[in-house]
Coordinates of C-alpha atoms in Angstrom, one line a residue:
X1 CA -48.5 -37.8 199.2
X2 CA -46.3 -35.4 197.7
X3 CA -43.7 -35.6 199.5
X4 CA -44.0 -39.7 199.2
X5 CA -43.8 -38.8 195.3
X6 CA -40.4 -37.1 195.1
X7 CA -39.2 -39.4 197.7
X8 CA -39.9 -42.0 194.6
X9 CA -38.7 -39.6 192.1
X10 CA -36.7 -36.7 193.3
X11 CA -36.4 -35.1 189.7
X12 CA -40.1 -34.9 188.9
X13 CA -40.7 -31.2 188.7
X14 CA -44.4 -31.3 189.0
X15 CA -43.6 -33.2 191.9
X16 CA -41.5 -30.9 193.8
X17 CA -43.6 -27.9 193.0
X18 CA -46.8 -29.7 195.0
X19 CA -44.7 -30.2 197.9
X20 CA -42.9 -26.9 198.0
X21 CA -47.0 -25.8 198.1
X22 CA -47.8 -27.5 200.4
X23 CA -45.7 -26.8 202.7
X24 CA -46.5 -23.2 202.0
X25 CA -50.5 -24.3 202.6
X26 CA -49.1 -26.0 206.2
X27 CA -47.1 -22.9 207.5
X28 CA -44.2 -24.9 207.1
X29 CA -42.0 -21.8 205.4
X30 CA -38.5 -22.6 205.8
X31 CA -39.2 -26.3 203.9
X32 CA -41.1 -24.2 201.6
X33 CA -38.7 -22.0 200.9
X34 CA -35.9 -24.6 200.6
X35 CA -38.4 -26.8 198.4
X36 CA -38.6 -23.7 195.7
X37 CA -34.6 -23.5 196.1
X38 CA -34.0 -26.5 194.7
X39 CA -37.2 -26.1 191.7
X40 CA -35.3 -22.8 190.7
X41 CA -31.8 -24.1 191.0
X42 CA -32.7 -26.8 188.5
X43 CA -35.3 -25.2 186.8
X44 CA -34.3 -21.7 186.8
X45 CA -35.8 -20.7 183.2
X46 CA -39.1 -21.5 184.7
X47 CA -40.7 -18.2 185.9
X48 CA -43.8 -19.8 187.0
X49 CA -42.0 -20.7 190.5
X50 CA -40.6 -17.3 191.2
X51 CA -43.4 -15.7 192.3
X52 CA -44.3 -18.5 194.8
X53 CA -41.0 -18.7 196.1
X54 CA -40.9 -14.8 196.6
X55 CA -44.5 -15.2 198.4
X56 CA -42.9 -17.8 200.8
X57 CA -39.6 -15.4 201.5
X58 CA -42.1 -12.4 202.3
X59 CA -44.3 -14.6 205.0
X60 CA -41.0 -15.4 206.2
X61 CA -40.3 -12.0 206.7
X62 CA -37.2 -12.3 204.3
X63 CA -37.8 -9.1 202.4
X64 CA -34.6 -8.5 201.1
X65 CA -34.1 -12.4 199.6
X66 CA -37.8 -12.0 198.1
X67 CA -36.5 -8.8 196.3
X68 CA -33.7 -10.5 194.7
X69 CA -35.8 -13.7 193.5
X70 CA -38.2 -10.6 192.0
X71 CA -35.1 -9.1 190.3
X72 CA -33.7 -12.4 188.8
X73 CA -37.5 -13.3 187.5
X74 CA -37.2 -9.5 186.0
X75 CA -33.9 -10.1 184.4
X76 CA -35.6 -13.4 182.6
X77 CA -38.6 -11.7 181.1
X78 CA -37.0 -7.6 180.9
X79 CA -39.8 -4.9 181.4
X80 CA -43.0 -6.7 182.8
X81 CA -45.8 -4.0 184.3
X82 CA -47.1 -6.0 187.1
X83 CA -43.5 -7.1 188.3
X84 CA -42.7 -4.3 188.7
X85 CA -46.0 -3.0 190.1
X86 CA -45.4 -5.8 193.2
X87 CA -41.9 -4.8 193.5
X88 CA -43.1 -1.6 194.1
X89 CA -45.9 -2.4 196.5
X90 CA -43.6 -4.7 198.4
X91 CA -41.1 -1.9 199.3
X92 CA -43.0 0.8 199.9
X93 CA -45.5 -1.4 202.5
X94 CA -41.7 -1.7 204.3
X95 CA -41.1 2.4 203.9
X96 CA -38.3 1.6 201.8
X97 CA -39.7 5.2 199.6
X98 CA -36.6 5.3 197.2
X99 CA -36.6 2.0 195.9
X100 CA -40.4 2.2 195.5
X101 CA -39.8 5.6 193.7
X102 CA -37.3 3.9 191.6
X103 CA -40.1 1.4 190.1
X104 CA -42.6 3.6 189.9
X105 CA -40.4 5.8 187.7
X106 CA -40.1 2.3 185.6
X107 CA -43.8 2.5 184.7
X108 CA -43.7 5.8 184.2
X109 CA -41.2 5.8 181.9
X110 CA -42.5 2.6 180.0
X111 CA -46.0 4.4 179.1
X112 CA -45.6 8.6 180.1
X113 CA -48.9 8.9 179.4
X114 CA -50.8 6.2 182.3
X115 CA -51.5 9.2 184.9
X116 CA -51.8 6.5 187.6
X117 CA -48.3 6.1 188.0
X118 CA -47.6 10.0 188.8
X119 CA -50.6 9.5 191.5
X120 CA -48.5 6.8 193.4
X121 CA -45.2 8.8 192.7
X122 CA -46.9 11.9 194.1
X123 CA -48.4 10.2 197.2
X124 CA -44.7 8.3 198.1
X125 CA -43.2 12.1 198.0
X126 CA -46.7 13.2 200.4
X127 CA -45.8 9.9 203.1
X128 CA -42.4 11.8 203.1
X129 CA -43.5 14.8 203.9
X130 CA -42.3 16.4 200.3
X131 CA -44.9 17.9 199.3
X132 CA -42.8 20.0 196.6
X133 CA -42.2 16.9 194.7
X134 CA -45.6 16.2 195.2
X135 CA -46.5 19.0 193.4
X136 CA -44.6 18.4 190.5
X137 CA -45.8 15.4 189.8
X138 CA -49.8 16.6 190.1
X139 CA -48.5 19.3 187.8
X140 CA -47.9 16.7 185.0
X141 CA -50.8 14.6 185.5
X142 CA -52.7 18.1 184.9
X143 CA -50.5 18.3 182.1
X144 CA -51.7 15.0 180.6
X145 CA -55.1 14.9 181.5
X146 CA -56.2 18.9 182.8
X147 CA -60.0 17.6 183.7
X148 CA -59.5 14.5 185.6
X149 CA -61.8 14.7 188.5
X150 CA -59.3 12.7 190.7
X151 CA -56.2 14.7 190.2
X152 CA -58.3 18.0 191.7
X153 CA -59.8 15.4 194.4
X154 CA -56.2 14.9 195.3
X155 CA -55.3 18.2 194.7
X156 CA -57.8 19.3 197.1
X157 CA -57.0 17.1 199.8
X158 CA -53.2 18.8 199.1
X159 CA -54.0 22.2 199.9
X160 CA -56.2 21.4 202.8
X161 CA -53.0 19.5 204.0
X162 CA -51.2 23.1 203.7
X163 CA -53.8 24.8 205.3
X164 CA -55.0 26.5 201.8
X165 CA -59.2 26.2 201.8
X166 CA -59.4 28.3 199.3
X167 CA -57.1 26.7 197.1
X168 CA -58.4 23.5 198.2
X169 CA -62.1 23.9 197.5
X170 CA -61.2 25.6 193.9
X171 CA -60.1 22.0 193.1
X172 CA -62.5 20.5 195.0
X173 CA -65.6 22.3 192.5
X174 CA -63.0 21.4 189.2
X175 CA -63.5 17.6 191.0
X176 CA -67.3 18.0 190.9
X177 CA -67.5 20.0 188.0
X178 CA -65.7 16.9 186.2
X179 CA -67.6 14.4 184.8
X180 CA -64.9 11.6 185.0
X181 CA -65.2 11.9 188.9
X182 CA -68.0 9.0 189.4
X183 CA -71.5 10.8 191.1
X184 CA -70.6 7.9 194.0
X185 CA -67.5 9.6 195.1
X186 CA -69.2 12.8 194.8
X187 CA -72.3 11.8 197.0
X188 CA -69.8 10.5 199.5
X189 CA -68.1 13.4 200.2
X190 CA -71.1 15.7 200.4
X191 CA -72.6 13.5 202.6
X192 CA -69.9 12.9 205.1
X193 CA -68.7 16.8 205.1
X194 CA -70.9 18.8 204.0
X195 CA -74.5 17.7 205.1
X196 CA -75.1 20.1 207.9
X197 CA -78.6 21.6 207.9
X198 CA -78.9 25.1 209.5
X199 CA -75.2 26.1 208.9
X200 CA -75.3 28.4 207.2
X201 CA -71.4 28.6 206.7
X202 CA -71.5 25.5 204.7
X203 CA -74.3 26.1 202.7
X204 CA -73.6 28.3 199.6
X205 CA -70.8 25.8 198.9
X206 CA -72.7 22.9 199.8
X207 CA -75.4 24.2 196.5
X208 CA -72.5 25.5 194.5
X209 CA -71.2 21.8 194.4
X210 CA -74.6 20.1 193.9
X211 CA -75.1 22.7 190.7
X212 CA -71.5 21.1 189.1
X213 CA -72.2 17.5 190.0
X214 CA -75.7 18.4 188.5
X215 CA -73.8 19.6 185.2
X216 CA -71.6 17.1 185.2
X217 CA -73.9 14.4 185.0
X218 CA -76.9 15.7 183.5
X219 CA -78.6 12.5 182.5
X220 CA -78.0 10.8 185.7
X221 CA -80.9 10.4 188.5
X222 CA -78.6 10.2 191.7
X223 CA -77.1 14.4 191.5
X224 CA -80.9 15.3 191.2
X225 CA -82.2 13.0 194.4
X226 CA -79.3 14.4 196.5
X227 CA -80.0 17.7 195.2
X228 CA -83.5 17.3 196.6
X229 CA -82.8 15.7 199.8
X230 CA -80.3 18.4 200.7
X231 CA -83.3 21.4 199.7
X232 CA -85.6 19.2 201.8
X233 CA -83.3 19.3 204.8
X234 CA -83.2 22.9 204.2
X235 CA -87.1 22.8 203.9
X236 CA -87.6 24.3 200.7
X237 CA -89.8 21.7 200.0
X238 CA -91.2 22.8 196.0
X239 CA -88.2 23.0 194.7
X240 CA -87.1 19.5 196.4
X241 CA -90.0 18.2 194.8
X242 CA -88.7 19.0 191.3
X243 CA -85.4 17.6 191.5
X244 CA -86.7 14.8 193.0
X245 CA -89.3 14.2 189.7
X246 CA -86.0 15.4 187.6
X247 CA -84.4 11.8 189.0
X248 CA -87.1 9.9 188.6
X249 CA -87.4 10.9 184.5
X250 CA -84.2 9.0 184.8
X251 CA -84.7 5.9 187.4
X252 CA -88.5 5.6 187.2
X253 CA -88.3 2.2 189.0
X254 CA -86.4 3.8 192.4
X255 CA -87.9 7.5 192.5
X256 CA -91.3 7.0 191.9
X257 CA -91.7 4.5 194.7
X258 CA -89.7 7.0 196.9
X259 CA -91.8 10.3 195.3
X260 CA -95.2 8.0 196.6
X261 CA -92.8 8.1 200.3
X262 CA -92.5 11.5 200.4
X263 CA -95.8 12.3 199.2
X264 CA -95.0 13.8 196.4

């Protein structure tokens, strides 16, 4: 049908842009791709079809030709965050680090103080192996923002990378001891490194990291029923039992029903 339609009239825009999609929607790239040509040679003010046509280039695995459709759409509408978020994403899915850097350092520049940015900036240098660079920019995302919970996650996972465990679990209990650090992600790591009943290695860190999430999130039932089920596994059952009626205070409609489990 639409192709019937700009065989009728060949100038209708509206007309050209359904049949450049549907194309795309048939696997039929390269008409695609010539379809959104001709819309942006005639209509090239009109930034609605650059992204398509961009899409098109990339499943055609013309990465470079998408990149320069990105960069004329950017020199239409100057500085635009999530242009130059996808730029970024594009090249640094192809490893190409530098140019990715180079956008990143766009954002960065636009608003110094979005921490996210230095994240991705620091986790490009890490893919290359530079973890000097790395480390400058966790430096000034402490600098910004010297209690976020996911800069020390990340800064833990750095010094384990170098072989550092003390250094890493330092940040690791500024991570838990953080209250910006959701009590999920917490859970999730105790659960998947440090639940080990009987060893006895683990376990005055294992506690020392319950006591921060604890403090961190004080009103919260979930750091009080993990609490418990970690003393439980450790059979100290009393003291279990009063972390476990600590969380329900909180989530009377979950804790209760599981106290009545235990038998508690």
């Amino acid at each position: 049908m639409s192709k019937k339609a700009v065989q009728l009239d060949e100038n209708n825009q509206w007309y050209l842009v359904q049949l450049a999609y549907m194309y795309g929607r048939n696997s039929m790239l390269k008409e695609s791709i010539s379809t959104f040509e001709k819309i942006i040679k005639k209509y090239p003010k009109d930034v609605d079809n650059y992204y398509p046509y961009a899409e098109s280039l990339l499943k055609n695995n013309q990465i470079d030709k998408a990149m320069d459709v990105l960069n004329d759409l950017e020199k239409i509408l100057g500085y635009d965050e999530q242009l130059v978020f996808n730029k970024y994403r594009i090249l640094a899915q192809m490893k190409r680090y530098e140019e990715a850097l180079a956008e990143i350092n766009k954002l960065i520049e636009h608003d110094p103080s979005e921490i996210t940015n230095y994240g991705i900036a620091a986790e490009i240098y890490l893919e290359q192996n530079n973890k000097v660079k790395a480390m400058e920019y966790y430096e000034k995302m402490l600098a910004i923002d010297p209690n976020n919970g996911m800069v020390h996650l990340s800064l833990s996972d750095y010094y384990h990378s170098l072989g550092d465990e003390k250094k890493s679990l330092e940040e690791l209990k500024a991570a838990f001891g953080s209250s910006s650090l959701g009590v999920e992600t917490k859970m999730k790591i105790l659960l998947d490194y440090y639940y080990r009943p009987g060893d006895e290695a683990f376990k005055k860190e294992t506690y020392e990291l319950l006591d921060l999430m604890e403090e961190a999130h004080p009103t919260s039932a979930q750091p009080f029923a993990i609490y418990g089920d970690f003393l439980m596994a450790d059979e100290r059952v009393e003291e279990a039992r009063e972390k476990f009626r600590t969380a329900a205070k909180f989530d009377k409609d979950k804790f209760h029903t599981s106290l009545k489990k235990k038998g508690m």
